[in-house]
């Protein structure tokens, strides 16, 4: 009998677990079937249509771009993605910028605050054709004229509303999400990000990189404290140590079982990319960019244990004399 070992990281513990929990090959028949179907689609769509369109349009396209000959490539994935890129590019090229003008007022005596004007049903500008939106004018002159009409008049605070909102940490990284984040932060291409994370994976620092999931499985979350403890004891970084110290001092909960970060239904092959809590002997040998990417993964991981961020919002409605402006 042959069995398949399925692991999510290169750590000794994970490899032993994979061997212990190895399943019969028949358990993965569905994955085999899907791979076979993709291969058939690649042949039927990719190979056949690439040949057909190259014969029909190859010379014409080559002439347009001053090449001797060219192959028109068609693919199961690439053609769909290219269509999405072209559609988005057309939207960008056809976008027309429209300027509009807001009215910002400053109120108070010794202590002042700024407020943005917004039209209401009681305003003299309600449904005026001069407005671009409910908080802006189409023309600068109209906005200035409106400001002049308010000049020298006292405003009365009509209403003050205070509220608090909470925001949880974002979901964990999958490959696409961290590629996007690294492009923004470090200005590197997606394939370079993948190469870096692949190396971190091979050095036992992070879990399997080629994953679509942004959540953890119910099985791995039961032993997630091992990852946390490993980072706390082995990762000598002042910034990360500060985050962990805060978690310990304020006694943050580490039970994620009933949170949005755990969902077996959203995991097909592998769970999200997280630090293993091991492999720190290899960390010092990494280049600065690799270290930064690793720290990014660690910080996203630690964030899910933190309580929601709280924001205070204050909404003030002011009135110009006897009517709202």
PDB file of C-alpha atoms in Angstrom:
ATOM      1  CA  UNK A   1       0.000   0.000   0.000  1.00  0.00           C
ATOM      2  CA  UNK A   2       1.277   3.433  -0.953  1.00  0.00           C
ATOM      3  CA  UNK A   3       0.472   6.587   1.006  1.00  0.00           C
ATOM      4  CA  UNK A   4       0.982  10.288   0.438  1.00  0.00           C
ATOM      5  CA  UNK A   5       2.720  12.571   2.926  1.00  0.00           C
ATOM      6  CA  UNK A   6       1.155  16.046   2.943  1.00  0.00           C
ATOM      7  CA  UNK A   7       3.015  18.784   4.853  1.00  0.00           C
ATOM      8  CA  UNK A   8       2.822  22.573   5.194  1.00  0.00           C
ATOM      9  CA  UNK A   9       6.380  23.352   6.292  1.00  0.00           C
ATOM     10  CA  UNK A  10       9.858  21.858   6.263  1.00  0.00           C
ATOM     11  CA  UNK A  11      10.247  21.616  10.044  1.00  0.00           C
ATOM     12  CA  UNK A  12      11.117  18.253  11.569  1.00  0.00           C
ATOM     13  CA  UNK A  13       7.935  18.241  13.631  1.00  0.00           C
ATOM     14  CA  UNK A  14       5.726  18.894  10.603  1.00  0.00           C
ATOM     15  CA  UNK A  15       7.453  16.212   8.533  1.00  0.00           C
ATOM     16  CA  UNK A  16       6.966  13.662  11.333  1.00  0.00           C
ATOM     17  CA  UNK A  17       3.313  14.662  11.600  1.00  0.00           C
ATOM     18  CA  UNK A  18       2.886  14.266   7.834  1.00  0.00           C
ATOM     19  CA  UNK A  19       4.369  10.768   7.949  1.00  0.00           C
ATOM     20  CA  UNK A  20       2.247   9.763  10.933  1.00  0.00           C
ATOM     21  CA  UNK A  21      -0.953  11.085   9.324  1.00  0.00           C
ATOM     22  CA  UNK A  22      -0.157   9.945   5.778  1.00  0.00           C
ATOM     23  CA  UNK A  23      -3.284   8.987   3.850  1.00  0.00           C
ATOM     24  CA  UNK A  24      -3.921   6.407   1.165  1.00  0.00           C
ATOM     25  CA  UNK A  25      -3.338   7.649  -2.379  1.00  0.00           C
ATOM     26  CA  UNK A  26      -7.039   7.222  -3.170  1.00  0.00           C
ATOM     27  CA  UNK A  27      -7.788  10.092  -0.769  1.00  0.00           C
ATOM     28  CA  UNK A  28      -6.254  12.427  -3.341  1.00  0.00           C
ATOM     29  CA  UNK A  29      -8.051  11.111  -6.423  1.00  0.00           C
ATOM     30  CA  UNK A  30     -10.014  14.352  -6.754  1.00  0.00           C
ATOM     31  CA  UNK A  31      -6.775  16.343  -6.965  1.00  0.00           C
ATOM     32  CA  UNK A  32      -5.498  13.953  -9.597  1.00  0.00           C
ATOM     33  CA  UNK A  33      -8.718  14.288 -11.580  1.00  0.00           C
ATOM     34  CA  UNK A  34      -8.570  18.079 -11.477  1.00  0.00           C
ATOM     35  CA  UNK A  35      -4.944  18.035 -12.641  1.00  0.00           C
ATOM     36  CA  UNK A  36      -5.894  15.724 -15.517  1.00  0.00           C
ATOM     37  CA  UNK A  37      -8.755  18.040 -16.482  1.00  0.00           C
ATOM     38  CA  UNK A  38      -6.440  21.063 -16.517  1.00  0.00           C
ATOM     39  CA  UNK A  39      -4.038  19.178 -18.772  1.00  0.00           C
ATOM     40  CA  UNK A  40      -6.878  18.339 -21.178  1.00  0.00           C
ATOM     41  CA  UNK A  41      -7.990  21.973 -21.204  1.00  0.00           C
ATOM     42  CA  UNK A  42      -4.433  23.095 -21.878  1.00  0.00           C
ATOM     43  CA  UNK A  43      -4.304  20.772 -24.879  1.00  0.00           C
ATOM     44  CA  UNK A  44      -7.783  21.492 -26.254  1.00  0.00           C
ATOM     45  CA  UNK A  45      -7.675  25.260 -25.732  1.00  0.00           C
ATOM     46  CA  UNK A  46      -4.013  26.193 -25.501  1.00  0.00           C
ATOM     47  CA  UNK A  47      -2.263  24.049 -28.067  1.00  0.00           C
ATOM     48  CA  UNK A  48      -5.047  23.853 -30.666  1.00  0.00           C
ATOM     49  CA  UNK A  49      -6.129  27.492 -30.579  1.00  0.00           C
ATOM     50  CA  UNK A  50      -2.551  28.780 -30.443  1.00  0.00           C
ATOM     51  CA  UNK A  51      -1.799  26.896 -33.663  1.00  0.00           C
ATOM     52  CA  UNK A  52      -5.071  27.955 -35.314  1.00  0.00           C
ATOM     53  CA  UNK A  53      -4.789  31.675 -34.491  1.00  0.00           C
ATOM     54  CA  UNK A  54      -1.084  31.717 -35.345  1.00  0.00           C
ATOM     55  CA  UNK A  55      -1.880  30.378 -38.822  1.00  0.00           C
ATOM     56  CA  UNK A  56      -4.769  32.810 -39.360  1.00  0.00           C
ATOM     57  CA  UNK A  57      -3.395  35.985 -37.741  1.00  0.00           C
ATOM     58  CA  UNK A  58       0.335  35.373 -37.266  1.00  0.00           C
ATOM     59  CA  UNK A  59       1.538  37.113 -40.432  1.00  0.00           C
ATOM     60  CA  UNK A  60      -0.858  40.030 -39.974  1.00  0.00           C
ATOM     61  CA  UNK A  61       0.250  40.655 -36.380  1.00  0.00           C
ATOM     62  CA  UNK A  62       3.936  40.225 -37.302  1.00  0.00           C
ATOM     63  CA  UNK A  63       3.564  42.846 -40.010  1.00  0.00           C
ATOM     64  CA  UNK A  64       1.959  45.296 -37.557  1.00  0.00           C
ATOM     65  CA  UNK A  65       4.876  45.049 -35.120  1.00  0.00           C
ATOM     66  CA  UNK A  66       7.591  44.757 -37.789  1.00  0.00           C
ATOM     67  CA  UNK A  67       8.571  41.188 -37.005  1.00  0.00           C
ATOM     68  CA  UNK A  68       9.340  38.421 -39.481  1.00  0.00           C
ATOM     69  CA  UNK A  69       6.970  35.978 -37.812  1.00  0.00           C
ATOM     70  CA  UNK A  70       5.061  35.629 -34.578  1.00  0.00           C
ATOM     71  CA  UNK A  71       3.127  33.065 -32.562  1.00  0.00           C
ATOM     72  CA  UNK A  72      -0.276  33.964 -31.156  1.00  0.00           C
ATOM     73  CA  UNK A  73      -0.443  32.338 -27.732  1.00  0.00           C
ATOM     74  CA  UNK A  74      -3.739  31.199 -26.235  1.00  0.00           C
ATOM     75  CA  UNK A  75      -4.086  29.572 -22.825  1.00  0.00           C
ATOM     76  CA  UNK A  76      -6.591  28.314 -20.306  1.00  0.00           C
ATOM     77  CA  UNK A  77      -5.460  30.915 -17.768  1.00  0.00           C
ATOM     78  CA  UNK A  78      -3.412  33.485 -19.666  1.00  0.00           C
ATOM     79  CA  UNK A  79      -6.177  34.430 -22.098  1.00  0.00           C
ATOM     80  CA  UNK A  80      -8.682  35.061 -19.281  1.00  0.00           C
ATOM     81  CA  UNK A  81      -6.165  37.119 -17.314  1.00  0.00           C
ATOM     82  CA  UNK A  82      -5.164  39.053 -20.435  1.00  0.00           C
ATOM     83  CA  UNK A  83      -8.831  39.831 -21.048  1.00  0.00           C
ATOM     84  CA  UNK A  84      -9.158  41.205 -17.501  1.00  0.00           C
ATOM     85  CA  UNK A  85      -6.004  43.313 -17.923  1.00  0.00           C
ATOM     86  CA  UNK A  86      -7.193  44.734 -21.261  1.00  0.00           C
ATOM     87  CA  UNK A  87     -10.639  45.507 -19.841  1.00  0.00           C
ATOM     88  CA  UNK A  88      -9.123  47.340 -16.888  1.00  0.00           C
ATOM     89  CA  UNK A  89      -6.654  49.198 -19.105  1.00  0.00           C
ATOM     90  CA  UNK A  90      -9.529  50.437 -21.282  1.00  0.00           C
ATOM     91  CA  UNK A  91     -11.325  51.717 -18.182  1.00  0.00           C
ATOM     92  CA  UNK A  92      -8.191  53.600 -17.113  1.00  0.00           C
ATOM     93  CA  UNK A  93      -7.607  55.127 -20.558  1.00  0.00           C
ATOM     94  CA  UNK A  94     -11.254  56.155 -20.918  1.00  0.00           C
ATOM     95  CA  UNK A  95     -11.439  57.669 -17.442  1.00  0.00           C
ATOM     96  CA  UNK A  96     -12.141  61.391 -17.514  1.00  0.00           C
ATOM     97  CA  UNK A  97     -10.969  63.457 -14.561  1.00  0.00           C
ATOM     98  CA  UNK A  98     -13.585  65.765 -13.107  1.00  0.00           C
ATOM     99  CA  UNK A  99     -12.596  68.505 -10.693  1.00  0.00           C
ATOM    100  CA  UNK A 100     -15.021  69.638  -8.031  1.00  0.00           C
ATOM    101  CA  UNK A 101     -14.724  72.049  -5.146  1.00  0.00           C
ATOM    102  CA  UNK A 102     -15.451  71.454  -1.464  1.00  0.00           C
ATOM    103  CA  UNK A 103     -16.242  74.072   1.157  1.00  0.00           C
ATOM    104  CA  UNK A 104     -14.280  73.732   4.412  1.00  0.00           C
ATOM    105  CA  UNK A 105     -15.127  75.944   7.379  1.00  0.00           C
ATOM    106  CA  UNK A 106     -13.158  76.680  10.524  1.00  0.00           C
ATOM    107  CA  UNK A 107     -15.162  77.175  13.722  1.00  0.00           C
ATOM    108  CA  UNK A 108     -14.476  78.029  17.349  1.00  0.00           C
ATOM    109  CA  UNK A 109     -12.631  80.589  19.433  1.00  0.00           C
ATOM    110  CA  UNK A 110      -9.453  79.674  21.282  1.00  0.00           C
ATOM    111  CA  UNK A 111      -9.817  76.112  20.101  1.00  0.00           C
ATOM    112  CA  UNK A 112     -10.957  75.594  16.552  1.00  0.00           C
ATOM    113  CA  UNK A 113     -12.031  72.692  14.402  1.00  0.00           C
ATOM    114  CA  UNK A 114     -12.573  72.302  10.703  1.00  0.00           C
ATOM    115  CA  UNK A 115     -15.794  70.988   9.197  1.00  0.00           C
ATOM    116  CA  UNK A 116     -16.763  70.037   5.661  1.00  0.00           C
ATOM    117  CA  UNK A 117     -19.939  71.500   4.209  1.00  0.00           C
ATOM    118  CA  UNK A 118     -22.519  68.996   3.033  1.00  0.00           C
ATOM    119  CA  UNK A 119     -25.873  69.769   1.491  1.00  0.00           C
ATOM    120  CA  UNK A 120     -29.087  68.763   3.274  1.00  0.00           C
ATOM    121  CA  UNK A 121     -32.766  68.949   2.376  1.00  0.00           C
ATOM    122  CA  UNK A 122     -33.075  72.205   4.344  1.00  0.00           C
ATOM    123  CA  UNK A 123     -30.153  73.832   2.555  1.00  0.00           C
ATOM    124  CA  UNK A 124     -30.757  76.528  -0.047  1.00  0.00           C
ATOM    125  CA  UNK A 125     -28.422  74.562  -2.332  1.00  0.00           C
ATOM    126  CA  UNK A 126     -30.446  71.335  -2.110  1.00  0.00           C
ATOM    127  CA  UNK A 127     -30.734  69.737  -5.585  1.00  0.00           C
ATOM    128  CA  UNK A 128     -28.968  72.704  -7.138  1.00  0.00           C
ATOM    129  CA  UNK A 129     -27.538  72.081 -10.638  1.00  0.00           C
ATOM    130  CA  UNK A 130     -24.386  73.826  -9.433  1.00  0.00           C
ATOM    131  CA  UNK A 131     -23.483  70.849  -7.245  1.00  0.00           C
ATOM    132  CA  UNK A 132     -21.242  68.034  -8.410  1.00  0.00           C
ATOM    133  CA  UNK A 133     -22.087  65.936  -5.358  1.00  0.00           C
ATOM    134  CA  UNK A 134     -23.636  66.465  -1.938  1.00  0.00           C
ATOM    135  CA  UNK A 135     -20.376  67.987  -0.693  1.00  0.00           C
ATOM    136  CA  UNK A 136     -18.928  69.798  -3.688  1.00  0.00           C
ATOM    137  CA  UNK A 137     -19.533  72.310  -6.499  1.00  0.00           C
ATOM    138  CA  UNK A 138     -18.862  71.843 -10.185  1.00  0.00           C
ATOM    139  CA  UNK A 139     -17.294  75.282 -10.565  1.00  0.00           C
ATOM    140  CA  UNK A 140     -14.865  77.091  -8.312  1.00  0.00           C
ATOM    141  CA  UNK A 141     -16.694  80.421  -8.790  1.00  0.00           C
ATOM    142  CA  UNK A 142     -19.959  78.912  -7.536  1.00  0.00           C
ATOM    143  CA  UNK A 143     -18.202  77.543  -4.454  1.00  0.00           C
ATOM    144  CA  UNK A 144     -16.633  80.957  -3.747  1.00  0.00           C
ATOM    145  CA  UNK A 145     -19.966  82.701  -4.257  1.00  0.00           C
ATOM    146  CA  UNK A 146     -21.565  80.357  -1.746  1.00  0.00           C
ATOM    147  CA  UNK A 147     -18.762  81.035   0.748  1.00  0.00           C
ATOM    148  CA  UNK A 148     -19.255  84.791   0.367  1.00  0.00           C
ATOM    149  CA  UNK A 149     -22.965  84.369   1.131  1.00  0.00           C
ATOM    150  CA  UNK A 150     -21.999  82.833   4.479  1.00  0.00           C
ATOM    151  CA  UNK A 151     -19.335  85.345   5.413  1.00  0.00           C
ATOM    152  CA  UNK A 152     -19.509  87.141   8.755  1.00  0.00           C
ATOM    153  CA  UNK A 153     -22.349  85.016  10.091  1.00  0.00           C
ATOM    154  CA  UNK A 154     -22.145  83.140  13.347  1.00  0.00           C
ATOM    155  CA  UNK A 155     -22.623  79.389  13.387  1.00  0.00           C
ATOM    156  CA  UNK A 156     -24.322  77.445  16.160  1.00  0.00           C
ATOM    157  CA  UNK A 157     -23.454  73.880  17.072  1.00  0.00           C
ATOM    158  CA  UNK A 158     -26.682  72.027  16.451  1.00  0.00           C
ATOM    159  CA  UNK A 159     -25.677  68.450  17.183  1.00  0.00           C
ATOM    160  CA  UNK A 160     -22.672  66.482  18.406  1.00  0.00           C
ATOM    161  CA  UNK A 161     -22.497  62.728  17.896  1.00  0.00           C
ATOM    162  CA  UNK A 162     -19.791  60.548  19.367  1.00  0.00           C
ATOM    163  CA  UNK A 163     -19.283  56.936  18.343  1.00  0.00           C
ATOM    164  CA  UNK A 164     -16.665  54.233  18.504  1.00  0.00           C
ATOM    165  CA  UNK A 165     -15.849  51.726  15.805  1.00  0.00           C
ATOM    166  CA  UNK A 166     -13.714  48.611  15.941  1.00  0.00           C
ATOM    167  CA  UNK A 167     -11.600  47.038  13.224  1.00  0.00           C
ATOM    168  CA  UNK A 168     -10.073  43.574  13.394  1.00  0.00           C
ATOM    169  CA  UNK A 169      -6.669  42.722  11.986  1.00  0.00           C
ATOM    170  CA  UNK A 170      -6.736  41.636   8.322  1.00  0.00           C
ATOM    171  CA  UNK A 171      -6.695  37.980   7.349  1.00  0.00           C
ATOM    172  CA  UNK A 172      -3.371  36.184   7.025  1.00  0.00           C
ATOM    173  CA  UNK A 173      -1.254  36.176   3.887  1.00  0.00           C
ATOM    174  CA  UNK A 174      -1.778  33.898   0.947  1.00  0.00           C
ATOM    175  CA  UNK A 175       0.643  34.079  -1.961  1.00  0.00           C
ATOM    176  CA  UNK A 176      -1.284  36.692  -3.953  1.00  0.00           C
ATOM    177  CA  UNK A 177      -1.828  38.946  -0.926  1.00  0.00           C
ATOM    178  CA  UNK A 178       1.800  38.996   0.160  1.00  0.00           C
ATOM    179  CA  UNK A 179       2.970  39.537  -3.427  1.00  0.00           C
ATOM    180  CA  UNK A 180       0.691  42.556  -3.593  1.00  0.00           C
ATOM    181  CA  UNK A 181       1.931  43.847  -0.221  1.00  0.00           C
ATOM    182  CA  UNK A 182       5.600  43.396  -1.135  1.00  0.00           C
ATOM    183  CA  UNK A 183       5.078  45.237  -4.404  1.00  0.00           C
ATOM    184  CA  UNK A 184       3.682  48.201  -2.475  1.00  0.00           C
ATOM    185  CA  UNK A 185       6.237  48.191   0.343  1.00  0.00           C
ATOM    186  CA  UNK A 186       9.446  47.023  -1.294  1.00  0.00           C
ATOM    187  CA  UNK A 187       8.773  47.742  -4.993  1.00  0.00           C
ATOM    188  CA  UNK A 188       9.586  44.183  -6.075  1.00  0.00           C
ATOM    189  CA  UNK A 189       7.908  41.993  -8.669  1.00  0.00           C
ATOM    190  CA  UNK A 190       5.595  39.098  -7.723  1.00  0.00           C
ATOM    191  CA  UNK A 191       8.036  36.448  -8.961  1.00  0.00           C
ATOM    192  CA  UNK A 192      10.787  37.931  -6.763  1.00  0.00           C
ATOM    193  CA  UNK A 193       8.452  37.769  -3.759  1.00  0.00           C
ATOM    194  CA  UNK A 194       7.674  34.135  -4.497  1.00  0.00           C
ATOM    195  CA  UNK A 195      11.384  33.357  -4.796  1.00  0.00           C
ATOM    196  CA  UNK A 196      12.071  34.968  -1.410  1.00  0.00           C
ATOM    197  CA  UNK A 197       9.226  33.162   0.360  1.00  0.00           C
ATOM    198  CA  UNK A 198      10.245  29.878  -1.260  1.00  0.00           C
ATOM    199  CA  UNK A 199      13.704  30.326   0.234  1.00  0.00           C
ATOM    200  CA  UNK A 200      12.211  31.171   3.640  1.00  0.00           C
ATOM    201  CA  UNK A 201      10.149  27.987   3.352  1.00  0.00           C
ATOM    202  CA  UNK A 202      13.194  25.877   2.481  1.00  0.00           C
ATOM    203  CA  UNK A 203      15.032  27.370   5.463  1.00  0.00           C
ATOM    204  CA  UNK A 204      12.133  26.248   7.709  1.00  0.00           C
ATOM    205  CA  UNK A 205      11.120  29.802   8.615  1.00  0.00           C
ATOM    206  CA  UNK A 206       7.619  29.878   7.071  1.00  0.00           C
ATOM    207  CA  UNK A 207       4.965  27.454   5.918  1.00  0.00           C
ATOM    208  CA  UNK A 208       4.198  26.432   2.339  1.00  0.00           C
ATOM    209  CA  UNK A 209       4.057  29.542   0.115  1.00  0.00           C
ATOM    210  CA  UNK A 210       1.905  28.493  -2.861  1.00  0.00           C
ATOM    211  CA  UNK A 211      -1.432  28.710  -1.110  1.00  0.00           C
ATOM    212  CA  UNK A 212      -4.705  30.448  -1.899  1.00  0.00           C
ATOM    213  CA  UNK A 213      -6.002  30.355   1.683  1.00  0.00           C
ATOM    214  CA  UNK A 214      -5.854  33.304   4.062  1.00  0.00           C
ATOM    215  CA  UNK A 215      -7.054  31.377   7.101  1.00  0.00           C
ATOM    216  CA  UNK A 216      -5.873  28.543   9.338  1.00  0.00           C
ATOM    217  CA  UNK A 217      -7.287  25.054   9.696  1.00  0.00           C
ATOM    218  CA  UNK A 218      -9.004  23.928  12.895  1.00  0.00           C
ATOM    219  CA  UNK A 219      -6.270  21.297  13.303  1.00  0.00           C
ATOM    220  CA  UNK A 220      -3.287  23.635  13.126  1.00  0.00           C
ATOM    221  CA  UNK A 221      -4.895  26.288  15.327  1.00  0.00           C
ATOM    222  CA  UNK A 222      -4.904  23.816  18.216  1.00  0.00           C
ATOM    223  CA  UNK A 223      -1.100  23.834  18.256  1.00  0.00           C
ATOM    224  CA  UNK A 224      -0.561  27.436  17.161  1.00  0.00           C
ATOM    225  CA  UNK A 225       0.998  28.262  20.547  1.00  0.00           C
ATOM    226  CA  UNK A 226       4.111  26.371  19.368  1.00  0.00           C
ATOM    227  CA  UNK A 227       4.589  28.899  16.598  1.00  0.00           C
ATOM    228  CA  UNK A 228       4.132  31.784  19.021  1.00  0.00           C
ATOM    229  CA  UNK A 229       6.481  30.348  21.623  1.00  0.00           C
ATOM    230  CA  UNK A 230       9.084  29.616  18.980  1.00  0.00           C
ATOM    231  CA  UNK A 231       9.032  33.240  17.781  1.00  0.00           C
ATOM    232  CA  UNK A 232       9.129  34.563  21.349  1.00  0.00           C
ATOM    233  CA  UNK A 233      12.143  32.458  22.300  1.00  0.00           C
ATOM    234  CA  UNK A 234      14.099  32.236  19.078  1.00  0.00           C
ATOM    235  CA  UNK A 235      13.524  35.427  17.067  1.00  0.00           C
ATOM    236  CA  UNK A 236      15.849  38.123  18.405  1.00  0.00           C
ATOM    237  CA  UNK A 237      14.311  41.263  16.973  1.00  0.00           C
ATOM    238  CA  UNK A 238      13.572  44.341  19.089  1.00  0.00           C
ATOM    239  CA  UNK A 239      10.390  45.329  17.254  1.00  0.00           C
ATOM    240  CA  UNK A 240       8.881  41.826  17.275  1.00  0.00           C
ATOM    241  CA  UNK A 241       9.918  41.284  20.904  1.00  0.00           C
ATOM    242  CA  UNK A 242       8.012  44.456  21.795  1.00  0.00           C
ATOM    243  CA  UNK A 243       4.831  43.140  20.183  1.00  0.00           C
ATOM    244  CA  UNK A 244       5.116  39.810  21.978  1.00  0.00           C
ATOM    245  CA  UNK A 245       5.863  41.510  25.321  1.00  0.00           C
ATOM    246  CA  UNK A 246       2.689  43.552  24.928  1.00  0.00           C
ATOM    247  CA  UNK A 247       0.737  40.344  24.249  1.00  0.00           C
ATOM    248  CA  UNK A 248       2.135  38.759  27.401  1.00  0.00           C
ATOM    249  CA  UNK A 249       1.776  41.827  29.638  1.00  0.00           C
ATOM    250  CA  UNK A 250      -1.824  42.461  28.582  1.00  0.00           C
ATOM    251  CA  UNK A 251      -2.679  38.740  28.517  1.00  0.00           C
ATOM    252  CA  UNK A 252      -4.041  38.547  24.987  1.00  0.00           C
ATOM    253  CA  UNK A 253      -5.973  35.384  24.182  1.00  0.00           C
ATOM    254  CA  UNK A 254      -4.369  32.878  21.841  1.00  0.00           C
ATOM    255  CA  UNK A 255      -7.465  30.773  21.213  1.00  0.00           C
ATOM    256  CA  UNK A 256      -8.469  31.534  17.615  1.00  0.00           C
ATOM    257  CA  UNK A 257     -10.918  28.648  17.177  1.00  0.00           C
ATOM    258  CA  UNK A 258     -14.030  30.857  17.053  1.00  0.00           C
ATOM    259  CA  UNK A 259     -12.567  33.691  15.016  1.00  0.00           C
ATOM    260  CA  UNK A 260     -12.657  34.547  11.327  1.00  0.00           C
ATOM    261  CA  UNK A 261      -9.035  33.424  11.046  1.00  0.00           C
ATOM    262  CA  UNK A 262     -10.017  29.748  11.238  1.00  0.00           C
ATOM    263  CA  UNK A 263     -12.200  28.226   8.524  1.00  0.00           C
ATOM    264  CA  UNK A 264     -11.686  24.729   7.119  1.00  0.00           C
ATOM    265  CA  UNK A 265     -14.178  25.380   4.311  1.00  0.00           C
ATOM    266  CA  UNK A 266     -11.868  28.040   2.823  1.00  0.00           C
ATOM    267  CA  UNK A 267      -8.833  25.761   2.660  1.00  0.00           C
ATOM    268  CA  UNK A 268      -8.323  23.510  -0.345  1.00  0.00           C
ATOM    269  CA  UNK A 269      -4.697  22.348  -0.183  1.00  0.00           C
ATOM    270  CA  UNK A 270      -2.709  24.414   2.326  1.00  0.00           C
ATOM    271  CA  UNK A 271      -3.546  26.990   4.980  1.00  0.00           C
ATOM    272  CA  UNK A 272      -2.238  30.574   5.041  1.00  0.00           C
ATOM    273  CA  UNK A 273       1.436  31.541   5.092  1.00  0.00           C
ATOM    274  CA  UNK A 274       2.611  31.860   8.699  1.00  0.00           C
ATOM    275  CA  UNK A 275       5.959  31.685  10.542  1.00  0.00           C
ATOM    276  CA  UNK A 276       6.849  28.230  11.824  1.00  0.00           C
ATOM    277  CA  UNK A 277       8.611  29.510  14.936  1.00  0.00           C
ATOM    278  CA  UNK A 278      11.719  27.609  13.861  1.00  0.00           C
ATOM    279  CA  UNK A 279      14.706  27.950  11.551  1.00  0.00           C
ATOM    280  CA  UNK A 280      16.201  31.021  13.231  1.00  0.00           C
ATOM    281  CA  UNK A 281      19.695  29.638  12.755  1.00  0.00           C
ATOM    282  CA  UNK A 282      19.257  30.552   9.089  1.00  0.00           C
ATOM    283  CA  UNK A 283      17.849  34.044   9.712  1.00  0.00           C
ATOM    284  CA  UNK A 284      21.163  35.905  10.135  1.00  0.00           C
ATOM    285  CA  UNK A 285      22.354  34.589   6.776  1.00  0.00           C
ATOM    286  CA  UNK A 286      19.437  36.210   4.956  1.00  0.00           C
ATOM    287  CA  UNK A 287      19.732  39.425   2.962  1.00  0.00           C
ATOM    288  CA  UNK A 288      17.968  42.539   4.274  1.00  0.00           C
ATOM    289  CA  UNK A 289      15.066  42.236   1.807  1.00  0.00           C
ATOM    290  CA  UNK A 290      14.479  38.617   2.803  1.00  0.00           C
ATOM    291  CA  UNK A 291      14.507  39.607   6.464  1.00  0.00           C
ATOM    292  CA  UNK A 292      11.984  42.353   5.795  1.00  0.00           C
ATOM    293  CA  UNK A 293       9.642  39.973   4.006  1.00  0.00           C
ATOM    294  CA  UNK A 294       9.920  37.498   6.871  1.00  0.00           C
ATOM    295  CA  UNK A 295       9.165  40.212   9.440  1.00  0.00           C
ATOM    296  CA  UNK A 296       6.142  41.215   7.373  1.00  0.00           C
ATOM    297  CA  UNK A 297       4.788  37.665   7.657  1.00  0.00           C
ATOM    298  CA  UNK A 298       5.513  37.564  11.392  1.00  0.00           C
ATOM    299  CA  UNK A 299       3.754  40.889  12.050  1.00  0.00           C
ATOM    300  CA  UNK A 300       0.672  39.857  10.073  1.00  0.00           C
ATOM    301  CA  UNK A 301       0.619  36.631  12.092  1.00  0.00           C
ATOM    302  CA  UNK A 302       0.947  38.367  15.475  1.00  0.00           C
ATOM    303  CA  UNK A 303      -1.738  40.908  14.533  1.00  0.00           C
ATOM    304  CA  UNK A 304      -4.495  38.285  14.569  1.00  0.00           C
ATOM    305  CA  UNK A 305      -3.955  37.770  18.307  1.00  0.00           C
ATOM    306  CA  UNK A 306      -4.342  41.466  19.073  1.00  0.00           C
ATOM    307  CA  UNK A 307      -7.737  42.918  20.074  1.00  0.00           C
ATOM    308  CA  UNK A 308      -9.573  45.027  17.482  1.00  0.00           C
ATOM    309  CA  UNK A 309      -8.321  48.552  16.910  1.00  0.00           C
ATOM    310  CA  UNK A 310     -10.726  51.153  18.295  1.00  0.00           C
ATOM    311  CA  UNK A 311     -11.496  54.458  16.599  1.00  0.00           C
ATOM    312  CA  UNK A 312     -13.399  57.390  18.084  1.00  0.00           C
ATOM    313  CA  UNK A 313     -15.570  59.377  15.699  1.00  0.00           C
ATOM    314  CA  UNK A 314     -17.118  62.754  16.433  1.00  0.00           C
ATOM    315  CA  UNK A 315     -19.714  64.245  14.097  1.00  0.00           C
ATOM    316  CA  UNK A 316     -20.620  67.910  14.611  1.00  0.00           C
ATOM    317  CA  UNK A 317     -23.511  69.619  12.814  1.00  0.00           C
ATOM    318  CA  UNK A 318     -23.364  73.427  12.771  1.00  0.00           C
ATOM    319  CA  UNK A 319     -26.103  75.839  11.735  1.00  0.00           C
ATOM    320  CA  UNK A 320     -25.760  79.220  10.081  1.00  0.00           C
ATOM    321  CA  UNK A 321     -28.119  81.465  12.061  1.00  0.00           C
ATOM    322  CA  UNK A 322     -31.647  80.126  11.673  1.00  0.00           C
ATOM    323  CA  UNK A 323     -31.079  77.669   8.906  1.00  0.00           C
ATOM    324  CA  UNK A 324     -28.675  74.849   8.242  1.00  0.00           C
ATOM    325  CA  UNK A 325     -26.062  75.513   5.646  1.00  0.00           C
TER     326      UNK A 325
END
